[in-house]
């Protein structure tokens, strides 16, 4: 059980059953929770929690985040997920000191198989985020670098504090953008900006990320948590099935021609039009009352 102190009394900590990292510190056995989980109404917040290393990913943090996302996806009380970072950063990507990736300095040593690391950890993580049955918001509180930047950019909405930044750090260590970056960046910002960001690996301040169309919104640092929760609560009250179909329709349309996208829209409207939420939405509108959406 993780005990957290929350000033907002509507926010409740959740116990996280950990099969995860157990670190020995002297003679004490400590269970570290690398993902903090809290719930306010129907909004589940998952906070990456390795602040001393800017929440960079170790295999244990991967395992805990995937487990926390799976738990949120399967929980009928969750209608929106927020991803956040503890401390001054959002996520600095892969922990480069983790033995699974750190190159062996010995001459002739067998190189680490980074492809295996990507396949085993980053691909399942990013596919999980993109297939969540509820909207996912990244609340980017500080630097988001490498896989950390692309994790944020894969979310449905990205809200960043003014002092946050995004760095495609890969080129600086001899890698290509991963965690979906090669797919996401040109779609969000266009090829010219994607290439500039990926080749140069410069720090892109949150204000510029908003201007580039990479993120939804840049807000004052002090407003980030409240603004994110307000938007998350709004989404949580909306028709989930339609929100998820919207994500899928927009992603699919990027691969289609115009006629194909029109056909896809008709197919989805046919399906959603037969669902309870559409009936509820229209009846509520006509009756001038608030709707209660229940479809998932
Ligand atoms: O390689 C593979 O495994 C394949 C998978 C790739 C996916 C990827 O994400 S590759 C990209 C990996 N990430 C990076 O290259 C970013 C590395 N970090 C930085 O460039 C800088 O830390 C930042 C620009 C993000 C922030 O700079 P700054 O000056 O604000 O903070 P800092 O002092 O550099 O970092 C603070 C601490 O976090 C520091 O530890 P210390 O000295 O206080 O004990 C630093 O070492 C640690 N830290 C930051 N990023 C990482 C990290 N430790 C391990 N891995 C990191 N990625």
PDB file of C-alpha atoms and ligand atoms in Angstrom, residues 50-57 88 91-98 100-102 114 117-118 122 143-148 167 169-170 172-173 175-176 178-179 203, ligand 1:
ATOM      1  CA  UNK A  50      11.757   7.883 -10.305  1.00  0.00           C
ATOM      2  CA  UNK A  51      12.278  11.610  -9.796  1.00  0.00           C
ATOM      3  CA  UNK A  52      16.035  11.366  -9.067  1.00  0.00           C
ATOM      4  CA  UNK A  53      16.552  10.045 -12.622  1.00  0.00           C
ATOM      5  CA  UNK A  54      13.862  12.268 -14.179  1.00  0.00           C
ATOM      6  CA  UNK A  55      11.475   9.287 -14.251  1.00  0.00           C
ATOM      7  CA  UNK A  56      13.522   7.487 -16.896  1.00  0.00           C
ATOM      8  CA  UNK A  57      12.446   3.949 -17.710  1.00  0.00           C
ATOM      9  CA  UNK A  88      10.809  18.223 -11.886  1.00  0.00           C
ATOM     10  CA  UNK A  91      10.205  11.287 -18.256  1.00  0.00           C
ATOM     11  CA  UNK A  92      13.758  11.250 -19.637  1.00  0.00           C
ATOM     12  CA  UNK A  93      13.159   8.126 -21.749  1.00  0.00           C
ATOM     13  CA  UNK A  94      15.194   4.992 -21.297  1.00  0.00           C
ATOM     14  CA  UNK A  95      17.383   4.882 -18.177  1.00  0.00           C
ATOM     15  CA  UNK A  96      20.710   4.719 -19.958  1.00  0.00           C
ATOM     16  CA  UNK A  97      22.404   3.174 -16.927  1.00  0.00           C
ATOM     17  CA  UNK A  98      20.049   0.190 -16.828  1.00  0.00           C
ATOM     18  CA  UNK A 100      19.723  -4.114 -20.154  1.00  0.00           C
ATOM     19  CA  UNK A 101      20.818  -1.265 -22.428  1.00  0.00           C
ATOM     20  CA  UNK A 102      24.084   0.149 -21.065  1.00  0.00           C
ATOM     21  CA  UNK A 114      18.188  -2.869 -28.167  1.00  0.00           C
ATOM     22  CA  UNK A 117      14.332  -4.129 -25.401  1.00  0.00           C
ATOM     23  CA  UNK A 118      12.081  -2.134 -27.715  1.00  0.00           C
ATOM     24  CA  UNK A 122       8.334  -0.046 -25.496  1.00  0.00           C
ATOM     25  CA  UNK A 143      11.346  17.657 -19.460  1.00  0.00           C
ATOM     26  CA  UNK A 144      10.080  14.829 -21.695  1.00  0.00           C
ATOM     27  CA  UNK A 145      13.025  13.308 -23.552  1.00  0.00           C
ATOM     28  CA  UNK A 146      13.488  10.357 -25.908  1.00  0.00           C
ATOM     29  CA  UNK A 147      10.888   7.677 -25.271  1.00  0.00           C
ATOM     30  CA  UNK A 148       9.438   9.960 -22.580  1.00  0.00           C
ATOM     31  CA  UNK A 167      13.492  16.508 -26.694  1.00  0.00           C
ATOM     32  CA  UNK A 169      17.205  12.907 -27.638  1.00  0.00           C
ATOM     33  CA  UNK A 170      17.821   9.783 -29.742  1.00  0.00           C
ATOM     34  CA  UNK A 172      22.555  12.409 -29.706  1.00  0.00           C
ATOM     35  CA  UNK A 173      23.216   8.823 -28.622  1.00  0.00           C
ATOM     36  CA  UNK A 175      19.612   6.050 -32.249  1.00  0.00           C
ATOM     37  CA  UNK A 176      16.431   6.753 -34.208  1.00  0.00           C
ATOM     38  CA  UNK A 178      11.262   5.136 -31.106  1.00  0.00           C
ATOM     39  CA  UNK A 179       8.132   4.620 -29.013  1.00  0.00           C
ATOM     40  CA  UNK A 203      14.973  21.086 -26.516  1.00  0.00           C
TER      41      UNK A 203
HETATM   42  O1  LIG B   1      18.875   2.865 -25.628  1.00  0.00           O
HETATM   43  C1  LIG B   1      17.913   2.134 -25.510  1.00  0.00           C
HETATM   44  O2  LIG B   1      17.767   1.603 -24.462  1.00  0.00           O
HETATM   45  C2  LIG B   1      16.818   1.929 -26.481  1.00  0.00           C
HETATM   46  C3  LIG B   1      15.635   2.712 -26.041  1.00  0.00           C
HETATM   47  C4  LIG B   1      15.635   4.023 -26.271  1.00  0.00           C
HETATM   48  C5  LIG B   1      14.570   4.899 -25.779  1.00  0.00           C
HETATM   49  C6  LIG B   1      15.094   6.239 -25.351  1.00  0.00           C
HETATM   50  O3  LIG B   1      14.397   6.904 -24.632  1.00  0.00           O
HETATM   51  S1  LIG B   1      16.632   6.737 -25.906  1.00  0.00           S
HETATM   52  C7  LIG B   1      16.815   8.337 -25.139  1.00  0.00           C
HETATM   53  C8  LIG B   1      17.259   8.227 -23.718  1.00  0.00           C
HETATM   54  N1  LIG B   1      17.211   9.506 -23.051  1.00  0.00           N
HETATM   55  C9  LIG B   1      18.136  10.440 -23.202  1.00  0.00           C
HETATM   56  O4  LIG B   1      19.055  10.329 -23.988  1.00  0.00           O
HETATM   57  C10 LIG B   1      18.000  11.673 -22.325  1.00  0.00           C
HETATM   58  C11 LIG B   1      19.167  11.750 -21.385  1.00  0.00           C
HETATM   59  N2  LIG B   1      19.000  12.855 -20.461  1.00  0.00           N
HETATM   60  C12 LIG B   1      19.286  14.120 -20.790  1.00  0.00           C
HETATM   61  O5  LIG B   1      19.698  14.419 -21.894  1.00  0.00           O
HETATM   62  C13 LIG B   1      19.106  15.144 -19.720  1.00  0.00           C
HETATM   63  O6  LIG B   1      19.080  14.502 -18.473  1.00  0.00           O
HETATM   64  C14 LIG B   1      17.806  15.946 -19.884  1.00  0.00           C
HETATM   65  C15 LIG B   1      17.959  16.882 -21.093  1.00  0.00           C
HETATM   66  C16 LIG B   1      16.600  15.056 -20.063  1.00  0.00           C
HETATM   67  C17 LIG B   1      17.590  16.816 -18.619  1.00  0.00           C
HETATM   68  O7  LIG B   1      18.749  17.577 -18.369  1.00  0.00           O
HETATM   69  P1  LIG B   1      18.912  18.299 -16.955  1.00  0.00           P
HETATM   70  O8  LIG B   1      20.176  19.091 -17.035  1.00  0.00           O
HETATM   71  O9  LIG B   1      17.677  19.014 -16.627  1.00  0.00           O
HETATM   72  O10 LIG B   1      19.050  17.126 -15.869  1.00  0.00           O
HETATM   73  P2  LIG B   1      20.301  16.157 -15.636  1.00  0.00           P
HETATM   74  O11 LIG B   1      21.196  16.761 -14.602  1.00  0.00           O
HETATM   75  O12 LIG B   1      20.925  15.770 -16.919  1.00  0.00           O
HETATM   76  O13 LIG B   1      19.565  14.867 -15.035  1.00  0.00           O
HETATM   77  C18 LIG B   1      19.179  14.799 -13.678  1.00  0.00           C
HETATM   78  C19 LIG B   1      19.506  13.419 -13.179  1.00  0.00           C
HETATM   79  O14 LIG B   1      18.761  12.465 -13.942  1.00  0.00           O
HETATM   80  C20 LIG B   1      20.972  13.074 -13.417  1.00  0.00           C
HETATM   81  O15 LIG B   1      21.374  12.208 -12.372  1.00  0.00           O
HETATM   82  P3  LIG B   1      22.375  12.725 -11.232  1.00  0.00           P
HETATM   83  O16 LIG B   1      23.605  13.219 -11.898  1.00  0.00           O
HETATM   84  O17 LIG B   1      21.618  13.838 -10.540  1.00  0.00           O
HETATM   85  O18 LIG B   1      22.580  11.527 -10.364  1.00  0.00           O
HETATM   86  C21 LIG B   1      20.944  12.300 -14.714  1.00  0.00           C
HETATM   87  O19 LIG B   1      22.009  11.405 -14.864  1.00  0.00           O
HETATM   88  C22 LIG B   1      19.642  11.542 -14.555  1.00  0.00           C
HETATM   89  N3  LIG B   1      19.101  11.171 -15.873  1.00  0.00           N
HETATM   90  C23 LIG B   1      18.492  11.967 -16.746  1.00  0.00           C
HETATM   91  N4  LIG B   1      18.144  11.285 -17.837  1.00  0.00           N
HETATM   92  C24 LIG B   1      18.538  10.019 -17.630  1.00  0.00           C
HETATM   93  C25 LIG B   1      19.160   9.947 -16.371  1.00  0.00           C
HETATM   94  N5  LIG B   1      19.655   8.809 -15.908  1.00  0.00           N
HETATM   95  C26 LIG B   1      19.574   7.712 -16.693  1.00  0.00           C
HETATM   96  N6  LIG B   1      18.988   7.724 -17.911  1.00  0.00           N
HETATM   97  C27 LIG B   1      18.462   8.842 -18.409  1.00  0.00           C
HETATM   98  N7  LIG B   1      17.846   8.828 -19.599  1.00  0.00           N
END
